[in-house]
Amino acid sequence: MSETIFISENSSKTEKYEQLIPQLYYLLSPSDDLIANLANCSAALKEVFNFWWVGFYLVKNQKLILGPFQGPVACTSIDYGKGVCGTCWQKAESIIVPNVDEFPGHIACSSASKSEIVVPIIKNNKVVAVLDIDSEHLTHFDNIDNVNLTKLSLFLSDLF
Ligand code: SME
């Protein structure tokens, strides 16, 4: 198992994802603890892309509960249908928010966060968690992020 992530210098965003995701397939394993896997996943995404905040909210007792993350402290619990994360859970689909100030009900954990992407992790047709990534830049996320993070979330669902 490799415990170091290697990304070629001057890689584009697509190339970074193309290099990172196969390494996560090796680094993360269903035989390891879920929290340990999600912690390494959030650390790897933060290291490679230097996102402002990257982490997981896990569905527990009809709420989203803060899981492993990298970045500033964040809210610990989000209700179904609330904020970007709770809406992602409700719709069971990715949400890209180019400007968080324009998303009704956005939950501001950090005033530095300007844009956001939230991707559901779906197991047996149920959302079991969401992957939430925040940027301090407006319109930071696009379909390249969505396609690659969705691919990653399909793999992550096997860890639950
Ligand atoms: N902004 C999110 C809350 C989580 S933090 O960004 C880490 C939301 O509206 O759901």
mmCIF file of N, CA and C in Angstrom, residues 66-147:
data_model
loop_
_atom_site.group_PDB
_atom_site.id
_atom_site.type_symbol
_atom_site.label_atom_id
_atom_site.label_comp_id
_atom_site.label_asym_id
_atom_site.label_seq_id
_atom_site.Cartn_x
_atom_site.Cartn_y
_atom_site.Cartn_z
ATOM 1 N N LEU A 66 -20.870 15.460 10.883
ATOM 2 C CA LEU A 66 -19.511 15.748 10.423
ATOM 3 C C LEU A 66 -18.617 14.521 10.600
ATOM 4 N N GLY A 67 -17.901 14.182 9.529
ATOM 5 C CA GLY A 67 -16.953 13.077 9.556
ATOM 6 C C GLY A 67 -15.550 13.600 9.332
ATOM 7 N N PRO A 68 -14.654 12.752 8.841
ATOM 8 C CA PRO A 68 -13.270 13.179 8.615
ATOM 9 C C PRO A 68 -13.199 14.342 7.627
ATOM 10 N N PHE A 69 -12.355 15.317 7.936
ATOM 11 C CA PHE A 69 -12.220 16.471 7.049
ATOM 12 C C PHE A 69 -10.843 17.093 7.206
ATOM 13 N N GLN A 70 -10.519 17.978 6.254
ATOM 14 C CA GLN A 70 -9.306 18.784 6.318
ATOM 15 C C GLN A 70 -9.709 20.228 6.087
ATOM 16 N N GLY A 71 -9.294 21.096 6.988
ATOM 17 C CA GLY A 71 -9.634 22.509 6.851
ATOM 18 C C GLY A 71 -10.120 23.052 8.170
ATOM 19 N N PRO A 72 -10.675 24.275 8.148
ATOM 20 C CA PRO A 72 -11.148 24.896 9.382
ATOM 21 C C PRO A 72 -12.312 24.121 10.015
ATOM 22 N N VAL A 73 -12.542 24.355 11.298
ATOM 23 C CA VAL A 73 -13.646 23.685 11.990
ATOM 24 C C VAL A 73 -14.960 23.966 11.263
ATOM 25 N N ALA A 74 -15.886 23.006 11.354
ATOM 26 C CA ALA A 74 -17.129 23.111 10.581
ATOM 27 C C ALA A 74 -18.322 22.721 11.441
ATOM 28 N N CYS A 75 -19.529 23.010 10.937
ATOM 29 C CA CYS A 75 -20.723 22.661 11.693
ATOM 30 C C CYS A 75 -20.833 21.130 11.802
ATOM 31 N N THR A 76 -21.332 20.660 12.935
ATOM 32 C CA THR A 76 -21.258 19.235 13.244
ATOM 33 C C THR A 76 -22.464 18.446 12.745
ATOM 34 N N SER A 77 -23.582 19.151 12.467
ATOM 35 C CA SER A 77 -24.802 18.423 12.131
ATOM 36 C C SER A 77 -25.626 19.234 11.129
ATOM 37 N N ILE A 78 -26.150 18.587 10.111
ATOM 38 C CA ILE A 78 -26.957 19.253 9.081
ATOM 39 C C ILE A 78 -28.227 18.433 8.873
ATOM 40 N N ASP A 79 -29.364 19.104 8.835
ATOM 41 C CA ASP A 79 -30.645 18.419 8.665
ATOM 42 C C ASP A 79 -30.904 18.084 7.189
ATOM 43 N N TYR A 80 -31.748 17.074 6.994
ATOM 44 C CA TYR A 80 -32.172 16.653 5.654
ATOM 45 C C TYR A 80 -32.772 17.843 4.903
ATOM 46 N N GLY A 81 -32.284 18.085 3.701
ATOM 47 C CA GLY A 81 -32.819 19.162 2.874
ATOM 48 C C GLY A 81 -32.281 20.541 3.204
ATOM 49 N N LYS A 82 -31.405 20.630 4.211
ATOM 50 C CA LYS A 82 -30.887 21.943 4.608
ATOM 51 C C LYS A 82 -29.480 22.178 4.030
ATOM 52 N N GLY A 83 -29.223 23.435 3.662
ATOM 53 C CA GLY A 83 -27.902 23.779 3.129
ATOM 54 C C GLY A 83 -27.611 23.030 1.836
ATOM 55 N N VAL A 84 -26.399 23.167 1.365
ATOM 56 C CA VAL A 84 -26.020 22.480 0.127
ATOM 57 C C VAL A 84 -25.914 20.973 0.394
ATOM 58 N N CYS A 85 -25.322 20.633 1.541
ATOM 59 C CA CYS A 85 -25.125 19.207 1.857
ATOM 60 C C CYS A 85 -26.463 18.484 2.038
ATOM 61 N N GLY A 86 -27.372 19.102 2.804
ATOM 62 C CA GLY A 86 -28.665 18.472 3.052
ATOM 63 C C GLY A 86 -29.506 18.391 1.788
ATOM 64 N N THR A 87 -29.343 19.351 0.879
ATOM 65 C CA THR A 87 -30.048 19.324 -0.406
ATOM 66 C C THR A 87 -29.486 18.223 -1.297
ATOM 67 N N CYS A 88 -28.161 18.069 -1.273
ATOM 68 C CA CYS A 88 -27.511 16.980 -2.024
ATOM 69 C C CYS A 88 -28.027 15.635 -1.535
ATOM 70 N N TRP A 89 -28.129 15.504 -0.231
ATOM 71 C CA TRP A 89 -28.669 14.257 0.370
ATOM 72 C C TRP A 89 -30.103 14.029 -0.123
ATOM 73 N N GLN A 90 -30.934 15.071 -0.069
ATOM 74 C CA GLN A 90 -32.343 14.958 -0.470
ATOM 75 C C GLN A 90 -32.484 14.585 -1.947
ATOM 76 N N LYS A 91 -31.679 15.265 -2.798
ATOM 77 C CA LYS A 91 -31.802 15.036 -4.247
ATOM 78 C C LYS A 91 -31.016 13.820 -4.706
ATOM 79 N N ALA A 92 -30.079 13.366 -3.873
ATOM 80 C CA ALA A 92 -29.192 12.250 -4.232
ATOM 81 C C ALA A 92 -28.461 12.538 -5.541
ATOM 82 N N GLU A 93 -28.070 13.812 -5.686
ATOM 83 C CA GLU A 93 -27.269 14.167 -6.856
ATOM 84 C C GLU A 93 -26.286 15.274 -6.503
ATOM 85 N N SER A 94 -25.225 15.368 -7.309
ATOM 86 C CA SER A 94 -24.198 16.383 -7.057
ATOM 87 C C SER A 94 -24.766 17.786 -7.199
ATOM 88 N N ILE A 95 -24.216 18.705 -6.424
ATOM 89 C CA ILE A 95 -24.602 20.111 -6.547
ATOM 90 C C ILE A 95 -23.324 20.935 -6.645
ATOM 91 N N ILE A 96 -23.249 21.752 -7.693
ATOM 92 C CA ILE A 96 -22.150 22.719 -7.822
ATOM 93 C C ILE A 96 -22.721 24.090 -7.515
ATOM 94 N N VAL A 97 -22.102 24.794 -6.585
ATOM 95 C CA VAL A 97 -22.562 26.136 -6.216
ATOM 96 C C VAL A 97 -21.453 27.135 -6.581
ATOM 97 N N PRO A 98 -21.650 27.892 -7.668
ATOM 98 C CA PRO A 98 -20.587 28.814 -8.101
ATOM 99 C C PRO A 98 -20.355 29.957 -7.109
ATOM 100 N N ASN A 99 -21.457 30.369 -6.441
ATOM 101 C CA ASN A 99 -21.369 31.476 -5.479
ATOM 102 C C ASN A 99 -22.281 31.120 -4.303
ATOM 103 N N VAL A 100 -21.684 30.811 -3.166
ATOM 104 C CA VAL A 100 -22.484 30.318 -2.038
ATOM 105 C C VAL A 100 -23.496 31.358 -1.553
ATOM 106 N N ASP A 101 -23.200 32.638 -1.774
ATOM 107 C CA ASP A 101 -24.135 33.687 -1.331
ATOM 108 C C ASP A 101 -25.443 33.636 -2.117
ATOM 109 N N GLU A 102 -25.424 32.981 -3.274
ATOM 110 C CA GLU A 102 -26.622 32.913 -4.112
ATOM 111 C C GLU A 102 -27.377 31.593 -3.950
ATOM 112 N N PHE A 103 -26.917 30.735 -3.031
ATOM 113 C CA PHE A 103 -27.627 29.468 -2.796
ATOM 114 C C PHE A 103 -28.529 29.652 -1.585
ATOM 115 N N PRO A 104 -29.866 29.617 -1.790
ATOM 116 C CA PRO A 104 -30.779 29.831 -0.659
ATOM 117 C C PRO A 104 -30.549 28.786 0.433
ATOM 118 N N GLY A 105 -30.310 29.250 1.650
ATOM 119 C CA GLY A 105 -30.157 28.325 2.765
ATOM 120 C C GLY A 105 -28.754 27.785 2.944
ATOM 121 N N HIS A 106 -27.820 28.303 2.160
ATOM 122 C CA HIS A 106 -26.424 27.862 2.326
ATOM 123 C C HIS A 106 -25.997 28.016 3.783
ATOM 124 N N ILE A 107 -25.328 27.005 4.310
ATOM 125 C CA ILE A 107 -24.854 27.046 5.692
ATOM 126 C C ILE A 107 -23.397 27.495 5.665
ATOM 127 N N ALA A 108 -23.146 28.678 6.193
ATOM 128 C CA ALA A 108 -21.792 29.253 6.140
ATOM 129 C C ALA A 108 -20.985 28.810 7.358
ATOM 130 N N CYS A 109 -20.155 27.810 7.141
ATOM 131 C CA CYS A 109 -19.261 27.378 8.229
ATOM 132 C C CYS A 109 -18.077 28.323 8.310
ATOM 133 N N SER A 110 -17.672 28.862 7.164
ATOM 134 C CA SER A 110 -16.528 29.771 7.110
ATOM 135 C C SER A 110 -16.866 30.887 6.126
ATOM 136 N N SER A 111 -16.643 32.135 6.550
ATOM 137 C CA SER A 111 -16.959 33.257 5.648
ATOM 138 C C SER A 111 -15.988 33.296 4.477
ATOM 139 N N ALA A 112 -14.891 32.563 4.557
ATOM 140 C CA ALA A 112 -13.916 32.552 3.456
ATOM 141 C C ALA A 112 -14.372 31.674 2.299
ATOM 142 N N SER A 113 -15.323 30.789 2.563
ATOM 143 C CA SER A 113 -15.773 29.882 1.518
ATOM 144 C C SER A 113 -16.647 30.627 0.517
ATOM 145 N N LYS A 114 -16.320 30.504 -0.771
ATOM 146 C CA LYS A 114 -17.040 31.257 -1.812
ATOM 147 C C LYS A 114 -17.790 30.353 -2.785
ATOM 148 N N SER A 115 -17.271 29.168 -3.033
ATOM 149 C CA SER A 115 -17.966 28.242 -3.918
ATOM 150 C C SER A 115 -17.795 26.828 -3.369
ATOM 151 N N GLU A 116 -18.618 25.921 -3.891
ATOM 152 C CA GLU A 116 -18.717 24.626 -3.228
ATOM 153 C C GLU A 116 -19.196 23.555 -4.200
ATOM 154 N N ILE A 117 -18.759 22.323 -3.973
ATOM 155 C CA ILE A 117 -19.347 21.174 -4.673
ATOM 156 C C ILE A 117 -19.643 20.106 -3.625
ATOM 157 N N VAL A 118 -20.806 19.495 -3.738
ATOM 158 C CA VAL A 118 -21.170 18.406 -2.828
ATOM 159 C C VAL A 118 -21.620 17.221 -3.682
ATOM 160 N N VAL A 119 -21.036 16.071 -3.406
ATOM 161 C CA VAL A 119 -21.291 14.854 -4.189
ATOM 162 C C VAL A 119 -21.808 13.768 -3.244
ATOM 163 N N PRO A 120 -22.923 13.144 -3.596
ATOM 164 C CA PRO A 120 -23.449 12.097 -2.708
ATOM 165 C C PRO A 120 -22.666 10.795 -2.845
ATOM 166 N N ILE A 121 -22.613 10.047 -1.759
ATOM 167 C CA ILE A 121 -22.079 8.688 -1.802
ATOM 168 C C ILE A 121 -23.279 7.773 -1.572
ATOM 169 N N ILE A 122 -23.567 6.972 -2.585
ATOM 170 C CA ILE A 122 -24.817 6.197 -2.599
ATOM 171 C C ILE A 122 -24.510 4.712 -2.497
ATOM 172 N N LYS A 123 -25.133 4.048 -1.543
ATOM 173 C CA LYS A 123 -24.966 2.602 -1.374
ATOM 174 C C LYS A 123 -26.353 1.969 -1.314
ATOM 175 N N ASN A 124 -26.595 0.938 -2.107
ATOM 176 C CA ASN A 124 -27.903 0.278 -2.155
ATOM 177 C C ASN A 124 -29.032 1.296 -2.321
ATOM 178 N N ASN A 125 -28.837 2.232 -3.258
ATOM 179 C CA ASN A 125 -29.831 3.254 -3.600
ATOM 180 C C ASN A 125 -30.132 4.237 -2.473
ATOM 181 N N LYS A 126 -29.281 4.299 -1.465
ATOM 182 C CA LYS A 126 -29.478 5.268 -0.379
ATOM 183 C C LYS A 126 -28.227 6.108 -0.217
ATOM 184 N N VAL A 127 -28.418 7.408 0.044
ATOM 185 C CA VAL A 127 -27.262 8.261 0.331
ATOM 186 C C VAL A 127 -26.753 7.899 1.732
ATOM 187 N N VAL A 128 -25.492 7.496 1.807
ATOM 188 C CA VAL A 128 -24.895 7.138 3.107
ATOM 189 C C VAL A 128 -23.975 8.240 3.623
ATOM 190 N N ALA A 129 -23.571 9.155 2.728
ATOM 191 C CA ALA A 129 -22.672 10.251 3.110
ATOM 192 C C ALA A 129 -22.618 11.238 1.955
ATOM 193 N N VAL A 130 -22.077 12.401 2.221
ATOM 194 C CA VAL A 130 -21.770 13.333 1.128
ATOM 195 C C VAL A 130 -20.322 13.772 1.273
ATOM 196 N N LEU A 131 -19.700 13.987 0.122
ATOM 197 C CA LEU A 131 -18.357 14.579 0.062
ATOM 198 C C LEU A 131 -18.544 16.057 -0.243
ATOM 199 N N ASP A 132 -18.066 16.906 0.651
ATOM 200 C CA ASP A 132 -18.254 18.358 0.525
ATOM 201 C C ASP A 132 -16.894 19.017 0.334
ATOM 202 N N ILE A 133 -16.772 19.824 -0.708
ATOM 203 C CA ILE A 133 -15.517 20.539 -0.944
ATOM 204 C C ILE A 133 -15.824 22.015 -1.135
ATOM 205 N N ASP A 134 -15.104 22.854 -0.394
ATOM 206 C CA ASP A 134 -15.299 24.303 -0.455
ATOM 207 C C ASP A 134 -14.040 24.973 -1.001
ATOM 208 N N SER A 135 -14.264 26.073 -1.714
ATOM 209 C CA SER A 135 -13.135 26.868 -2.216
ATOM 210 C C SER A 135 -13.271 28.306 -1.736
ATOM 211 N N GLU A 136 -12.146 28.962 -1.563
ATOM 212 C CA GLU A 136 -12.168 30.388 -1.213
ATOM 213 C C GLU A 136 -12.284 31.251 -2.468
ATOM 214 N N HIS A 137 -12.407 30.600 -3.637
ATOM 215 C CA HIS A 137 -12.565 31.318 -4.904
ATOM 216 C C HIS A 137 -13.974 31.083 -5.463
ATOM 217 N N LEU A 138 -14.530 32.091 -6.111
ATOM 218 C CA LEU A 138 -15.821 31.937 -6.783
ATOM 219 C C LEU A 138 -15.665 30.994 -7.974
ATOM 220 N N THR A 139 -16.765 30.314 -8.329
ATOM 221 C CA THR A 139 -16.849 29.436 -9.526
ATOM 222 C C THR A 139 -15.627 28.530 -9.678
ATOM 223 N N HIS A 140 -15.228 27.936 -8.587
ATOM 224 C CA HIS A 140 -14.017 27.100 -8.616
ATOM 225 C C HIS A 140 -14.286 25.724 -9.221
ATOM 226 N N PHE A 141 -15.535 25.257 -9.150
ATOM 227 C CA PHE A 141 -15.821 23.860 -9.505
ATOM 228 C C PHE A 141 -16.609 23.777 -10.813
ATOM 229 N N ASP A 142 -16.294 22.750 -11.593
ATOM 230 C CA ASP A 142 -16.978 22.578 -12.876
ATOM 231 C C ASP A 142 -17.247 21.092 -13.110
ATOM 232 N N ASN A 143 -17.602 20.769 -14.334
ATOM 233 C CA ASN A 143 -17.978 19.384 -14.628
ATOM 234 C C ASN A 143 -16.802 18.415 -14.521
ATOM 235 N N ILE A 144 -15.597 18.923 -14.673
ATOM 236 C CA ILE A 144 -14.408 18.054 -14.493
ATOM 237 C C ILE A 144 -14.389 17.542 -13.052
ATOM 238 N N ASP A 145 -14.625 18.463 -12.100
ATOM 239 C CA ASP A 145 -14.684 18.044 -10.696
ATOM 240 C C ASP A 145 -15.835 17.066 -10.488
ATOM 241 N N ASN A 146 -16.990 17.415 -11.038
ATOM 242 C CA ASN A 146 -18.179 16.576 -10.820
ATOM 243 C C ASN A 146 -17.968 15.160 -11.347
ATOM 244 N N VAL A 147 -17.463 15.055 -12.574
ATOM 245 C CA VAL A 147 -17.262 13.727 -13.186
ATOM 246 C C VAL A 147 -16.262 12.908 -12.371
#
